[in-house]
Coordinates of C-alpha atoms in Angstrom, one line a residue:
X1 CA 23.0 -3.6 6.9
X2 CA 23.8 -0.7 4.7
X3 CA 21.4 1.9 6.3
X4 CA 20.7 3.0 9.9
X5 CA 17.2 1.7 9.5
X6 CA 18.4 -1.8 8.6
X7 CA 20.8 -1.8 11.6
X8 CA 18.1 -0.7 14.0
X9 CA 15.6 -3.3 12.6
X10 CA 18.3 -5.9 13.0
X11 CA 18.8 -5.0 16.7
X12 CA 15.1 -5.2 17.3
X13 CA 14.8 -8.6 15.6
X14 CA 17.9 -9.9 17.4
X15 CA 16.5 -8.9 20.8
X16 CA 13.1 -10.4 19.9
X17 CA 14.7 -13.7 18.8
X18 CA 16.8 -14.0 21.9
X19 CA 13.8 -13.4 24.1
X20 CA 11.6 -15.9 22.3
X21 CA 14.4 -18.5 22.6
X22 CA 14.7 -17.9 26.4
X23 CA 18.2 -16.4 26.1
X24 CA 18.4 -14.3 29.3
X25 CA 19.4 -10.7 28.5
X26 CA 22.7 -9.4 29.9
X27 CA 22.7 -6.0 28.3
X28 CA 20.2 -3.6 26.8
X29 CA 22.5 -1.9 24.3
X30 CA 21.0 -3.6 21.2
X31 CA 17.4 -2.8 22.0
X32 CA 18.4 0.8 23.1
X33 CA 19.7 1.5 19.5
X34 CA 16.4 0.2 18.1
X35 CA 14.3 2.3 20.5
X36 CA 16.3 5.5 19.8
X37 CA 16.1 5.1 16.0
X38 CA 12.4 4.2 15.7
X39 CA 11.4 6.9 18.2
X40 CA 13.2 9.7 16.2
X41 CA 12.7 8.5 12.6
X42 CA 10.0 10.3 10.5
X43 CA 7.5 9.3 9.4
X44 CA 7.0 7.2 12.6
X45 CA 6.7 3.4 12.0
X46 CA 4.2 2.8 14.9
X47 CA 4.4 -1.0 14.6
X48 CA 8.2 -1.3 14.9
X49 CA 8.3 1.4 17.6
X50 CA 5.6 -0.5 19.6
X51 CA 7.6 -3.7 19.3
X52 CA 10.8 -1.9 20.3
X53 CA 9.2 -0.6 23.5
X54 CA 7.8 -4.1 24.3
X55 CA 11.1 -5.8 24.1
X56 CA 12.9 -2.9 25.8
X57 CA 10.5 -3.6 28.7
X58 CA 11.1 -7.4 28.5
X59 CA 14.9 -6.8 28.7
X60 CA 14.6 -4.4 31.6
X61 CA 12.5 -7.1 33.4
X62 CA 15.1 -9.7 32.8
X63 CA 17.8 -7.3 34.1
X64 CA 15.8 -6.9 37.3
X65 CA 14.2 -3.5 36.8
X66 CA 10.4 -4.1 36.8
X67 CA 9.6 -0.4 37.3
X68 CA 11.5 0.4 34.1
X69 CA 9.9 -2.6 32.4
X70 CA 6.4 -1.3 33.3
X71 CA 7.3 2.2 32.0
X72 CA 8.3 0.9 28.5
X73 CA 5.3 -1.5 28.4
X74 CA 3.0 1.6 29.0
X75 CA 4.9 3.4 26.2
X76 CA 4.2 0.5 23.9
X77 CA 0.5 0.4 24.8
X78 CA 0.2 4.2 24.1
X79 CA 2.1 4.0 20.8
X80 CA 0.3 1.0 19.3
X81 CA -2.3 1.7 16.6
X82 CA -5.9 1.0 17.7
X83 CA -6.3 -1.9 15.3
X84 CA -2.9 -3.5 16.2
X85 CA -4.6 -6.2 18.1
X86 CA -1.5 -8.5 18.3
X87 CA 0.8 -6.0 19.9
X88 CA -1.9 -4.6 22.2
X89 CA -2.7 -8.1 23.4
X90 CA 1.0 -9.0 23.7
X91 CA 1.9 -5.9 25.8
X92 CA -1.1 -6.6 28.1
X93 CA 0.2 -10.2 28.5
X94 CA 3.7 -8.9 29.4
X95 CA 2.2 -6.4 32.0
X96 CA 0.1 -9.2 33.5
X97 CA 3.2 -11.4 33.8
X98 CA 5.1 -8.6 35.3
X99 CA 2.3 -8.1 37.9
X100 CA 2.3 -11.8 38.5
X101 CA 6.0 -11.9 39.1
X102 CA 6.1 -8.9 41.5
X103 CA 2.6 -8.9 43.0
X104 CA 1.3 -12.4 42.4
X105 CA -2.0 -12.1 44.1
X106 CA -2.9 -8.7 42.6
X107 CA -6.2 -8.5 40.7
X108 CA -4.4 -6.6 37.9
X109 CA -3.0 -9.9 36.7
X110 CA -6.5 -11.2 35.9
X111 CA -7.7 -7.9 34.4
X112 CA -4.7 -7.6 32.1
X113 CA -5.0 -11.2 31.1
X114 CA -8.6 -10.7 30.2
X115 CA -7.8 -7.6 28.1
X116 CA -5.0 -9.6 26.3
X117 CA -7.3 -12.5 25.8
X118 CA -9.9 -10.2 24.1
X119 CA -7.3 -8.9 21.7
X120 CA -6.0 -12.4 20.8
X121 CA -9.5 -13.6 20.3
X122 CA -10.1 -10.7 17.8
X123 CA -7.2 -12.0 15.7
X124 CA -8.0 -15.7 16.3
X125 CA -4.5 -16.3 17.8
X126 CA -5.2 -19.6 19.6
X127 CA -1.6 -20.0 20.9
X128 CA -1.6 -16.7 22.7
X129 CA -5.2 -17.2 23.9
X130 CA -4.0 -20.5 25.5
X131 CA -1.2 -18.6 27.3
X132 CA -3.5 -15.9 28.6
X133 CA -6.2 -18.4 29.7
X134 CA -3.6 -20.7 31.3
X135 CA -2.0 -17.8 33.2
X136 CA -5.5 -16.7 34.5
X137 CA -5.9 -20.3 35.7
X138 CA -2.6 -20.3 37.5
X139 CA -3.6 -17.0 39.2
X140 CA -7.0 -18.4 40.2
X141 CA -5.3 -21.4 41.8
X142 CA -4.7 -19.0 44.7
X143 CA -8.1 -17.4 44.6
X144 CA -10.7 -20.0 43.5
X145 CA -9.9 -23.6 42.8
X146 CA -13.0 -24.2 40.6
X147 CA -12.3 -21.3 38.3
X148 CA -8.6 -22.3 38.1
X149 CA -9.5 -25.8 37.0
X150 CA -12.0 -24.5 34.3
X151 CA -9.4 -22.1 32.8
X152 CA -6.6 -24.6 32.9
X153 CA -8.8 -27.2 31.2
X154 CA -9.6 -24.6 28.5
X155 CA -5.9 -23.9 28.0
X156 CA -5.2 -27.6 27.7
X157 CA -8.0 -28.1 25.2
X158 CA -6.6 -25.3 23.0
X159 CA -3.2 -26.8 23.3
X160 CA -4.5 -30.1 22.1
X161 CA -6.2 -28.5 19.1
X162 CA -3.0 -26.6 18.2
X163 CA -0.8 -29.7 19.0
X164 CA 1.2 -27.4 21.2
X165 CA 3.7 -28.7 23.7
X166 CA 3.0 -25.8 26.0
X167 CA -0.2 -27.5 27.1
X168 CA 1.9 -30.0 29.2
X169 CA 2.9 -27.1 31.5
X170 CA -0.7 -26.2 32.3
X171 CA -1.5 -30.0 32.5
X172 CA 1.2 -30.4 35.1
X173 CA -0.3 -27.5 37.1
X174 CA -3.8 -28.9 36.8
X175 CA -2.5 -32.3 38.0
X176 CA -1.1 -30.6 41.1
X177 CA -4.5 -29.0 41.8
X178 CA -6.3 -32.4 41.5
X179 CA -3.6 -34.0 43.7
X180 CA -3.9 -31.5 46.5
X181 CA -7.7 -31.7 46.3
X182 CA -7.3 -35.5 46.7
X183 CA -8.7 -36.3 43.2
X184 CA -5.8 -38.8 42.8
X185 CA -7.2 -40.6 39.7
X186 CA -7.4 -37.4 37.6
X187 CA -4.0 -36.2 38.9
X188 CA -2.5 -39.6 38.0
X189 CA -4.1 -39.6 34.5
X190 CA -2.9 -36.1 33.6
X191 CA 0.6 -36.8 34.9
X192 CA 0.9 -40.1 33.0
X193 CA -0.1 -38.4 29.8
X194 CA 2.8 -36.0 30.3
X195 CA 5.2 -38.8 31.1
X196 CA 4.2 -40.8 28.0
X197 CA 3.6 -38.0 25.5
X198 CA 5.1 -34.8 26.8
X199 CA 8.3 -35.8 28.6
X200 CA 10.9 -33.2 27.6
X201 CA 8.3 -30.5 26.7
X202 CA 7.6 -29.4 30.3
X203 CA 10.3 -27.4 32.0
X204 CA 9.6 -28.9 35.4
X205 CA 9.5 -32.5 36.7
X206 CA 6.7 -32.2 39.3
X207 CA 4.3 -34.3 37.2
X208 CA 6.4 -37.4 38.0
X209 CA 5.9 -36.8 41.7
X210 CA 2.2 -36.2 41.2
X211 CA 1.8 -39.5 39.3
X212 CA 3.9 -41.5 41.8
X213 CA 2.3 -40.0 44.9
X214 CA -1.2 -40.5 43.4
X215 CA -0.3 -44.2 42.9
X216 CA 0.8 -44.4 46.6
X217 CA -2.5 -42.7 47.7
X218 CA -4.4 -45.3 45.5
X219 CA -2.4 -48.1 47.2
X220 CA -0.7 -49.0 43.9
X221 CA 2.9 -49.2 45.2
X222 CA 4.3 -51.1 42.2
X223 CA 3.0 -48.4 39.8
X224 CA 4.5 -45.8 42.1
X225 CA 7.9 -47.6 42.0
X226 CA 7.6 -47.8 38.2
X227 CA 7.1 -44.1 38.0
X228 CA 10.0 -43.5 40.5
X229 CA 12.3 -45.3 38.2
X230 CA 11.7 -42.7 35.5
X231 CA 12.1 -39.6 37.6
X232 CA 15.3 -37.7 36.7
X233 CA 17.8 -36.9 39.4
X234 CA 16.7 -33.8 41.4
X235 CA 18.2 -30.6 39.9
X236 CA 16.9 -28.1 42.3
X237 CA 15.4 -27.6 45.7
X238 CA 11.8 -28.1 44.5
X239 CA 12.7 -31.5 43.0
X240 CA 14.5 -32.6 46.2
X241 CA 11.5 -31.6 48.3
X242 CA 9.1 -33.5 46.1
X243 CA 11.4 -36.6 46.2
X244 CA 11.4 -36.6 50.0
X245 CA 7.6 -36.1 50.1
X246 CA 7.2 -39.1 47.8
X247 CA 9.6 -41.2 50.0
X248 CA 7.6 -40.1 53.1
X249 CA 4.3 -41.2 51.4
X250 CA 5.8 -44.6 50.6
X251 CA 7.2 -45.0 54.1
X252 CA 3.8 -44.1 55.6
X253 CA 2.0 -46.6 53.4
X254 CA 4.6 -49.3 54.4
X255 CA 4.2 -48.3 58.1
X256 CA 7.8 -47.3 58.4
X257 CA 7.1 -44.3 60.5
X258 CA 10.7 -43.6 61.4
X259 CA 11.6 -43.1 57.6
X260 CA 8.3 -41.2 57.2
X261 CA 9.4 -38.7 59.9
X262 CA 12.9 -38.4 58.5
X263 CA 11.8 -37.6 54.9
X264 CA 9.0 -35.3 56.1
X265 CA 11.5 -33.4 58.2
X266 CA 13.9 -33.0 55.3
X267 CA 11.1 -31.9 52.9
X268 CA 9.9 -29.3 55.5
X269 CA 13.5 -28.0 55.9
X270 CA 13.9 -27.6 52.2
X271 CA 10.6 -25.8 52.0
X272 CA 11.6 -23.3 54.7
X273 CA 15.0 -22.8 53.0
X274 CA 13.3 -22.0 49.8
X275 CA 11.0 -19.5 51.6
X276 CA 14.1 -17.8 53.1
X277 CA 15.8 -17.7 49.7
X278 CA 12.7 -16.3 48.2
X279 CA 12.6 -13.5 50.8
X280 CA 16.3 -12.9 50.2
X281 CA 15.6 -12.8 46.4
X282 CA 12.8 -10.3 47.0
X283 CA 15.2 -8.1 49.1
X284 CA 17.8 -8.3 46.4
X285 CA 15.2 -7.2 43.9
X286 CA 14.2 -4.3 46.1
X287 CA 17.9 -3.3 46.5
X288 CA 18.5 -3.5 42.8
X289 CA 15.4 -1.4 42.2
X290 CA 16.6 1.2 44.7
X291 CA 20.1 1.3 43.2
X292 CA 18.6 1.7 39.8
X293 CA 16.4 4.5 41.0
X294 CA 19.5 6.2 42.7
X295 CA 21.5 5.8 39.5
X296 CA 18.7 7.4 37.5
X297 CA 18.6 10.3 40.0
X298 CA 22.4 10.7 39.8
X299 CA 22.2 10.6 36.0
X300 CA 19.4 13.2 36.1
X301 CA 21.5 15.5 38.3
X302 CA 24.5 15.1 36.1
X303 CA 22.4 15.8 33.1
X304 CA 21.0 18.9 34.8
X305 CA 24.5 20.2 35.6
X306 CA 25.7 19.5 32.1
X307 CA 22.6 21.2 30.7
X308 CA 23.3 24.4 32.8
X309 CA 26.9 24.4 31.7
X310 CA 25.9 24.1 28.1
X311 CA 23.4 26.9 28.5
X312 CA 26.0 29.2 30.0
X313 CA 28.5 28.5 27.3
X314 CA 25.8 29.1 24.7
X315 CA 24.8 32.4 26.3
X316 CA 28.5 33.5 26.3
X317 CA 28.9 32.6 22.7
X318 CA 25.7 34.4 21.8
X319 CA 26.9 37.5 23.7
X320 CA 30.2 37.5 21.9
X321 CA 28.4 37.1 18.5
X322 CA 26.1 40.0 19.3
X323 CA 29.1 42.3 20.2
X324 CA 31.0 41.4 17.1
X325 CA 27.9 41.8 15.0
X326 CA 27.2 45.2 16.5
X327 CA 30.8 46.4 15.6
X328 CA 30.6 45.1 12.1
X329 CA 27.2 46.8 11.6
X330 CA 28.6 50.1 12.9
X331 CA 31.5 49.9 10.4
X332 CA 29.2 49.0 7.6
X333 CA 26.8 51.9 8.4
X334 CA 29.7 54.4 8.2
X335 CA 30.8 52.9 4.9
X336 CA 27.3 53.0 3.5
X337 CA 26.7 56.7 4.6
X338 CA 29.8 57.8 2.6
X339 CA 28.6 55.8 -0.4
X340 CA 25.1 57.3 0.0
X341 CA 26.5 60.9 -0.2
X342 CA 28.4 60.1 -3.4
X343 CA 25.3 58.4 -4.8
X344 CA 23.1 61.4 -4.0
X345 CA 25.4 63.7 -6.0
X346 CA 25.4 61.4 -9.0
X347 CA 21.6 61.0 -8.7
X348 CA 21.0 64.8 -8.9
X349 CA 23.3 65.0 -11.9
X350 CA 21.4 62.2 -13.6
X351 CA 18.0 63.8 -12.8
X352 CA 19.2 67.0 -14.7
X353 CA 20.2 64.9 -17.7
X354 CA 16.9 63.0 -17.7
X355 CA 14.9 66.3 -17.7
X356 CA 16.8 67.6 -20.8
X357 CA 16.4 64.2 -22.5
X358 CA 12.6 64.2 -21.8
X359 CA 12.2 67.6 -23.6
X360 CA 14.1 66.3 -26.6
X361 CA 12.0 63.1 -26.7
X362 CA 8.7 65.1 -26.6
X363 CA 9.8 67.1 -29.6
X364 CA 10.6 63.9 -31.5
X365 CA 7.3 62.3 -30.5
X366 CA 5.3 65.1 -32.1
X367 CA 7.3 64.6 -35.4
X368 CA 6.7 60.8 -35.2
X369 CA 3.0 61.2 -34.5
X370 CA 2.5 63.3 -37.7
X371 CA 4.4 60.6 -39.7
X372 CA 2.3 57.9 -38.1
X373 CA -0.9 59.7 -39.2
X374 CA 0.3 59.7 -42.8
X375 CA 1.3 56.0 -42.7
X376 CA -2.2 55.1 -41.3
X377 CA -3.8 56.9 -44.3
X378 CA -1.6 54.9 -46.7
X379 CA -2.4 51.6 -44.8
X380 CA -6.2 52.3 -45.1
X381 CA -5.8 52.8 -48.9
X382 CA -3.8 49.5 -49.1
X383 CA -6.5 47.7 -47.2
X384 CA -9.2 48.9 -49.5
X385 CA -7.1 47.7 -52.5
X386 CA -6.7 44.3 -50.9
X387 CA -10.4 43.9 -50.4
X388 CA -11.0 44.7 -54.1
X389 CA -8.4 42.1 -55.1
X390 CA -10.0 39.5 -52.8
X391 CA -13.4 40.2 -54.5
X392 CA -11.7 39.7 -57.9
X393 CA -10.1 36.4 -56.7
X394 CA -13.6 35.1 -55.7
X395 CA -15.0 36.0 -59.1
X396 CA -12.2 34.3 -60.9
X397 CA -12.6 31.2 -58.7
X398 CA -16.3 31.1 -59.5
X399 CA -15.5 31.3 -63.2
X400 CA -13.0 28.5 -62.9
X401 CA -15.5 26.2 -61.1
X402 CA -18.1 26.8 -63.7
X403 CA -15.6 26.1 -66.5
X404 CA -14.4 22.9 -64.7
X405 CA -18.0 21.7 -64.4
X406 CA -18.6 22.3 -68.0
X407 CA -15.5 20.4 -69.0
X408 CA -16.4 17.5 -66.8
X409 CA -19.9 17.4 -68.4
X410 CA -18.4 17.4 -71.8
X411 CA -16.0 14.6 -70.7
X412 CA -18.9 12.5 -69.4
X413 CA -21.0 12.9 -72.5
X414 CA -18.0 11.9 -74.7
X415 CA -17.4 8.8 -72.4
X416 CA -21.0 7.7 -72.5
X417 CA -21.3 8.2 -76.2
X418 CA -18.1 6.2 -76.9
X419 CA -19.0 3.2 -74.7
X420 CA -22.7 2.7 -75.3
X421 CA -24.4 1.2 -78.2
X422 CA -27.8 2.9 -77.6
X423 CA -26.9 6.7 -77.7
X424 CA -30.4 8.0 -77.3
X425 CA -31.1 5.8 -74.3
X426 CA -27.9 7.1 -72.5
X427 CA -28.8 10.7 -73.3
X428 CA -32.1 10.2 -71.6
X429 CA -30.9 8.4 -68.5
X430 CA -27.3 8.3 -67.2
X431 CA -26.2 11.5 -69.0
X432 CA -29.1 13.5 -67.7
X433 CA -28.5 12.3 -64.2
X434 CA -24.8 13.2 -64.2
X435 CA -25.5 16.5 -65.9
X436 CA -28.0 17.3 -63.2
X437 CA -25.4 16.7 -60.6
X438 CA -22.9 19.1 -62.2
X439 CA -25.4 21.7 -63.0
X440 CA -26.3 21.9 -59.3
X441 CA -22.7 22.9 -58.6
X442 CA -23.1 21.2 -55.2
X443 CA -20.5 18.6 -56.0
X444 CA -17.7 21.0 -55.2
X445 CA -19.1 21.9 -51.8
X446 CA -21.2 19.0 -50.3
X447 CA -22.4 15.5 -50.9
X448 CA -25.3 14.8 -53.4
X449 CA -28.8 14.7 -52.1
X450 CA -30.9 11.6 -51.8
X451 CA -32.7 12.4 -55.1
X452 CA -29.4 12.2 -57.0
X453 CA -28.8 8.6 -55.7
X454 CA -32.4 7.5 -56.6
X455 CA -32.0 8.9 -60.2
X456 CA -28.5 7.4 -60.5
X457 CA -29.8 4.0 -59.5
X458 CA -32.7 4.2 -62.0
X459 CA -30.3 5.3 -64.7
X460 CA -27.8 2.5 -64.0
X461 CA -30.5 -0.2 -63.8
X462 CA -31.7 1.0 -67.2
X463 CA -28.2 1.1 -68.6
X464 CA -26.9 -2.2 -67.2
X465 CA -30.0 -4.4 -67.2
X466 CA -30.9 -4.0 -63.5
X467 CA -27.3 -4.2 -62.1
X468 CA -27.9 -2.1 -59.0
X469 CA -31.1 -4.0 -58.1
X470 CA -29.2 -7.3 -58.5
X471 CA -26.4 -6.1 -56.2
X472 CA -28.9 -4.9 -53.5
X473 CA -30.7 -8.3 -53.7
X474 CA -27.8 -10.7 -53.8
X475 CA -25.4 -8.8 -51.5
X476 CA -27.4 -7.7 -48.5
X477 CA -24.3 -7.1 -46.5
X478 CA -23.5 -4.0 -48.5
X479 CA -24.1 -0.7 -46.6
X480 CA -25.6 2.4 -48.1
X481 CA -22.1 3.9 -48.4
X482 CA -20.9 0.7 -50.3
X483 CA -23.8 1.0 -52.8
X484 CA -23.1 4.7 -53.4
X485 CA -19.4 3.9 -54.1
X486 CA -20.5 1.0 -56.4
X487 CA -22.9 3.2 -58.4
X488 CA -20.4 6.1 -58.8
X489 CA -17.9 3.6 -60.1
X490 CA -20.4 2.0 -62.5
X491 CA -21.2 5.5 -63.8
X492 CA -17.4 5.9 -64.4
X493 CA -17.0 9.0 -62.2
X494 CA -13.4 10.1 -61.9
X495 CA -11.7 9.5 -58.5
X496 CA -11.6 13.2 -57.5
X497 CA -15.4 13.5 -57.9
X498 CA -16.0 10.2 -56.1
X499 CA -13.8 11.5 -53.2
X500 CA -16.0 14.5 -52.8
X501 CA -19.3 12.6 -53.1
X502 CA -18.2 10.0 -50.6
X503 CA -16.5 12.5 -48.3
X504 CA -13.1 10.6 -48.5
X505 CA -9.7 12.0 -47.9
X506 CA -7.8 11.3 -51.1
X507 CA -7.9 9.6 -54.5
X508 CA -5.8 6.7 -53.1
X509 CA -8.4 6.1 -50.5
X510 CA -11.1 5.9 -53.3
X511 CA -9.0 3.2 -55.1
X512 CA -8.5 1.2 -51.8
X513 CA -12.2 1.3 -51.0
X514 CA -13.1 0.0 -54.5
X515 CA -10.8 -3.0 -54.1
X516 CA -12.1 -3.6 -50.6
X517 CA -15.7 -3.5 -51.9
X518 CA -15.1 -6.1 -54.6
X519 CA -12.8 -8.4 -52.7
X520 CA -14.2 -8.4 -49.2
X521 CA -17.9 -7.4 -49.6
X522 CA -18.8 -9.0 -53.0
X523 CA -16.1 -11.7 -52.8
X524 CA -14.6 -11.3 -56.3
X525 CA -11.0 -10.3 -56.9
X526 CA -11.6 -8.1 -60.0
X527 CA -12.2 -4.6 -61.1
X528 CA -15.8 -3.1 -61.1
X529 CA -15.6 -2.6 -64.8
X530 CA -14.8 -6.3 -65.4
X531 CA -17.6 -7.3 -63.0
X532 CA -20.1 -5.2 -65.1
X533 CA -18.8 -6.7 -68.4
X534 CA -19.3 -10.3 -67.0
X535 CA -22.7 -9.3 -65.8
X536 CA -23.8 -8.0 -69.2
X537 CA -22.3 -11.1 -70.9
X538 CA -24.4 -13.4 -68.7
X539 CA -21.5 -15.0 -66.9
X540 CA -23.0 -13.9 -63.6
X541 CA -26.5 -15.3 -63.5
X542 CA -29.3 -12.7 -62.9

């Protein structure tokens, strides 16, 4: 609980847990802290604020303030997001139960329960749907017996599907409706099911009396006595009244009219006593509501008095601050006026100095302008000389390229003549092809044209007994770029020339591509020169 948010959320969860565990609230301090925090925090957490309002209303209801409870329930309904079906359904359920507690026969109970049931149906919450439908059935018990039985049966059916113990409460209420409508068999069956399967899950013991009295009405006294043996001792006035009614039924069946009259009289007395206590409880609730309203009015009056006092103090403080501020400003104005006079004198002196400096600078500017004109003339002459030198550099570079091409041509002729047995044949084929490439001068600027590759292929096939044709036929996986690299290597071009012809980045890249060609594409771990030698010696069939 390191942060205020954690502490507020803890207070909300603690209040929620106590309410769900049926621990009656004795104070609203915990939930007040949660409501205060989530109402003020930004950004607003609508879901938590909605829940805080709901359980604030529930606590106020348990503390005996239904009006305040209704107010907070309405706050929760207004705060909830439109798609927060659970909280919207739950707050409608709480409002319906509040109406049911204060104005039991009011039609608002049914309307609110129907709205809650619609929300719970949207999120498929069967447990809460059972609660809303069951509560509608309990309300309809005082309006229409048939609709009450239909709704209670639906609630019990949902409870069976969910295997929920809450169904036994509605089953007990339905058994009472059947009993008072003289359908004793159904009343007895529903009550026996609770006795055998739900004993301990229902928070009232009336189902024992419905079962026993139904057996009496069906002339099954032994079964009635058997049920009576399992009835717990009466814990409240309702249980005592039901016990005397049961004894009166047995006495009537046994024709013991004196005992029948005695037990009937006691049951009637208990019933009247409960009515008087109920009226007294209602008066107590009204008194508590009135006291709460008076306390709220007193608090509002105290708050208003405190507010007026605070406003007066604030106005007094503001007036003092204004007077002090006015005095300080007057003093500062006098000080600034004196400083302003001194500054004006210094400024006039400075303006005179600036004027004399400006005249001096204009004289110097004319001198510098003349010097700048002379420098510009010198710069123009220098630029002209630079252009002449650049032209000379281009001429020298062209001469160097031509000489380099000639040297490479001589080198190639010497290589071909030193490695071939048939000098004349080489002069007519490979030498002429290479010479043509160098004479074009395109090798230094762009890749050779397609005609060069065709001539080079013919020359190499003639020189090396159809080597290039053999490679194309037996190694179809080679790309056009691979064949060009192979032919340049067979013609013994130096790596710098191959780099330019193949548009590669460096001589090292040329060497790597040669090794990759032989090892990965042709499948032989050897140099291209060794491969040519083996081909000419017939060690590679062709």
